[in-house]
CSV table of C-alpha atoms in Angstrom, one decimal:
chain,number,residue,atom,x,y,z
A,13,MET,CA,-11.8,11.3,3.3
A,14,ASN,CA,-15.0,10.3,1.6
A,15,VAL,CA,-14.8,8.1,-1.5
A,16,GLU,CA,-17.8,8.0,-3.7
A,17,ARG,CA,-18.2,4.6,-5.4
A,18,THR,CA,-20.5,4.4,-8.4
A,19,ASP,CA,-21.3,1.4,-10.6
A,20,LEU,CA,-21.1,2.3,-14.3
A,21,PRO,CA,-23.4,-0.2,-16.1
A,22,GLY,CA,-21.5,-1.8,-19.0
A,23,ILE,CA,-18.3,-0.1,-18.1
A,24,GLY,CA,-17.2,-0.9,-14.5
A,25,THR,CA,-16.8,1.2,-11.3
A,26,SER,CA,-15.9,4.7,-10.5
A,27,HIS,CA,-14.2,5.8,-7.3
A,28,VAL,CA,-14.1,9.6,-6.8
A,29,VAL,CA,-12.6,11.7,-4.0
A,30,THR,CA,-12.9,15.4,-3.4
A,31,THR,CA,-9.8,17.1,-2.1
A,32,ALA,CA,-9.6,19.7,0.6
A,33,ARG,CA,-9.5,22.3,-2.1
A,34,GLY,CA,-12.6,21.0,-3.8
A,35,ARG,CA,-11.1,19.2,-6.7
A,36,ARG,CA,-12.7,16.0,-7.7
A,37,ILE,CA,-10.4,13.2,-8.8
A,38,GLY,CA,-11.4,9.7,-9.8
A,39,ILE,CA,-10.4,6.3,-10.9
A,40,VAL,CA,-12.6,4.5,-13.4
A,41,SER,CA,-12.0,0.7,-13.2
A,42,HIS,CA,-13.2,-0.9,-16.5
A,43,ARG,CA,-14.3,-4.5,-16.6
A,44,SER,CA,-11.5,-5.1,-19.0
A,45,GLY,CA,-9.0,-4.3,-16.3
A,46,ARG,CA,-8.0,-0.9,-17.7
A,47,ARG,CA,-8.0,2.0,-15.3
A,48,ASP,CA,-8.5,5.7,-16.1
A,49,LEU,CA,-7.3,8.5,-13.9
A,50,VAL,CA,-9.9,11.3,-14.2
A,51,ILE,CA,-9.8,14.9,-13.1
A,52,TYR,CA,-13.2,16.6,-13.1
A,53,ASP,CA,-14.2,20.2,-14.0
A,54,LYS,CA,-14.4,22.6,-11.1
A,55,GLU,CA,-17.6,24.2,-12.4
A,56,ASP,CA,-19.3,21.0,-13.6
A,57,PRO,CA,-18.4,18.0,-11.3
A,58,ASP,CA,-19.8,15.5,-13.8
A,59,THR,CA,-17.6,16.6,-16.6
A,60,SER,CA,-14.0,15.4,-16.9
A,61,VAL,CA,-11.3,17.8,-17.9
A,62,VAL,CA,-8.5,15.2,-18.2
A,63,SER,CA,-8.7,11.5,-18.5
A,64,VAL,CA,-5.5,9.4,-18.5
A,65,ALA,CA,-5.7,5.7,-19.5
A,66,LEU,CA,-3.3,3.6,-17.3
A,67,SER,CA,-2.0,0.1,-18.1
A,68,ALA,CA,-2.2,-2.5,-15.4
A,69,GLU,CA,1.5,-2.0,-14.7
A,70,GLU,CA,1.1,1.8,-14.5
A,71,SER,CA,-2.0,1.6,-12.2
A,72,ASN,CA,-0.2,-0.9,-9.9
A,73,ALA,CA,2.9,1.3,-9.8
A,74,LEU,CA,0.8,4.3,-8.9
A,75,ALA,CA,-1.1,2.4,-6.3
A,76,GLU,CA,2.1,1.1,-4.8
A,77,TYR,CA,3.7,4.5,-4.7
A,78,LEU,CA,0.7,6.1,-3.0
A,79,GLY,CA,0.1,3.2,-0.6
A,80,THR,CA,3.8,2.9,0.3
A,81,ALA,CA,4.3,6.6,0.7
A,82,ARG,CA,1.3,6.8,3.0
A,83,ILE,CA,2.4,4.0,5.3
A,84,VAL,CA,6.0,5.1,5.4
A,85,GLU,CA,5.1,8.7,6.1
A,86,HIS,CA,2.7,7.6,8.9
A,87,LEU,CA,5.4,5.4,10.4
A,88,ALA,CA,8.0,8.1,10.1
A,89,GLU,CA,5.7,10.5,12.0
A,90,LEU,CA,5.3,7.8,14.7
A,91,GLN,CA,9.0,7.5,14.8
A,92,ARG,CA,9.5,11.2,15.4
A,93,GLN,CA,6.9,11.0,18.2
A,94,VAL,CA,8.3,8.0,20.0
A,95,THR,CA,12.0,8.1,20.9
A,96,GLY,CA,13.8,4.9,20.1
A,97,LEU,CA,11.3,3.6,17.5
A,98,VAL,CA,12.8,2.6,14.2
A,99,THR,CA,11.1,1.7,10.9
A,100,GLU,CA,12.9,-0.5,8.4
A,101,GLN,CA,11.9,-1.8,5.0
A,102,LEU,CA,13.3,-5.3,4.3
A,103,VAL,CA,13.0,-7.5,1.3
A,104,ILE,CA,12.4,-11.3,1.4
A,105,ALA,CA,15.3,-12.4,-0.7
A,106,PRO,CA,15.2,-15.5,-2.9
A,107,GLY,CA,16.5,-18.3,-0.8
A,108,SER,CA,15.3,-16.8,2.5
A,109,PRO,CA,14.2,-19.5,4.9
A,110,TYR,CA,10.8,-17.8,5.0
A,111,ASP,CA,10.2,-17.6,1.2
A,112,GLY,CA,7.0,-19.7,0.8
A,113,ARG,CA,6.2,-19.8,4.6
A,114,THR,CA,3.8,-17.8,6.7
A,115,LEU,CA,4.5,-14.7,8.7
A,116,GLY,CA,3.6,-16.6,11.9
A,117,ASP,CA,6.5,-19.1,11.1
A,118,THR,CA,9.0,-16.2,11.7
A,119,GLN,CA,7.9,-15.6,15.2
A,120,ALA,CA,9.4,-12.2,14.6
A,121,ARG,CA,7.8,-10.3,17.4
A,122,THR,CA,8.5,-13.0,20.0
A,123,ARG,CA,12.1,-13.5,18.9
A,124,THR,CA,13.1,-9.9,18.3
A,125,GLY,CA,10.5,-7.6,19.9
A,126,ALA,CA,9.9,-5.9,16.5
A,127,SER,CA,6.6,-6.0,14.6
A,128,ILE,CA,6.0,-6.6,10.9
A,129,VAL,CA,3.3,-4.0,10.2
A,130,ALA,CA,2.9,-4.3,6.5
A,131,VAL,CA,3.9,-6.3,3.4
A,132,LEU,CA,4.1,-4.7,0.0
A,133,ARG,CA,3.7,-7.1,-3.0
A,134,GLY,CA,2.9,-6.5,-6.6
A,135,GLY,CA,1.6,-3.0,-6.1
A,136,ASN,CA,-0.6,-4.0,-3.2
A,137,VAL,CA,-0.2,-3.0,0.4
A,138,HIS,CA,-1.1,-5.6,3.0
A,139,ALA,CA,-1.4,-3.6,6.3
A,140,SER,CA,-1.3,-5.5,9.6
A,141,PRO,CA,-0.9,-8.9,8.0
A,142,ARG,CA,-2.2,-11.9,9.9
A,143,PRO,CA,0.1,-14.8,11.1
A,144,ASP,CA,-1.2,-17.0,8.3
A,145,PHE,CA,-0.1,-14.4,5.6
A,146,GLY,CA,2.2,-16.2,3.1
A,147,LEU,CA,5.6,-14.6,2.5
A,148,HIS,CA,7.3,-14.7,-1.0
A,149,ALA,CA,10.6,-13.7,-2.4
A,150,GLY,CA,10.5,-10.0,-3.5
A,151,ASP,CA,8.0,-9.0,-0.8
A,152,LEU,CA,8.9,-5.7,0.9
A,153,ILE,CA,8.4,-6.0,4.6
A,154,VAL,CA,7.8,-3.0,6.8
A,155,VAL,CA,9.1,-3.5,10.4
A,156,VAL,CA,8.7,-1.3,13.4
A,157,GLY,CA,10.7,-1.7,16.7
A,158,THR,CA,13.9,-0.7,18.3
A,159,ALA,CA,17.1,-0.6,16.2
A,160,ALA,CA,18.2,-3.9,17.7
A,161,GLY,CA,14.8,-5.5,17.1
A,162,THR,CA,14.5,-4.4,13.4
A,163,GLU,CA,18.1,-5.6,12.9
A,164,GLY,CA,17.1,-8.9,14.5
A,165,VAL,CA,14.2,-9.2,12.0
A,166,ALA,CA,16.6,-8.5,9.1
A,167,THR,CA,18.9,-11.3,10.3
A,168,LEU,CA,16.0,-13.6,10.9
A,169,LEU,CA,14.6,-13.2,7.4
A,170,THR,CA,18.0,-13.8,5.9
A,171,ASP,CA,19.4,-16.6,8.2
A,172,GLY,CA,16.4,-18.1,9.9
């Protein structure tokens, strides 16, 4: 998918995508932090038909939903294609031995055979996090592996 990025002097930045059906949808990121979801006219691609102002919380929730859904759908498709592959979503609970430590400290893949493929935090998706990625209570961890491996990661994140 092609994303058109345009600087808007005095305003911020616009990111516009064109769907497979030819609809243009964009996000205008204002310098103030506000975001506008914009749907453009089919006949005049420079004219907006609808513009919805989103608060920071609303734009983060929308981004999290879209990003999470995309990763989870992709992993679910992989799971259907590979027998025995399981995808789990685990939360770093307050008091976890890894709250405030790095992903590498878990040694999850070495210890369980399962891989942590993404971390979702505050509306942001961190795909393929590096070993030095810091973990925090409330993070949603996406784990891929065998059922035993993902269960092992769940135990590891809870008990150490």
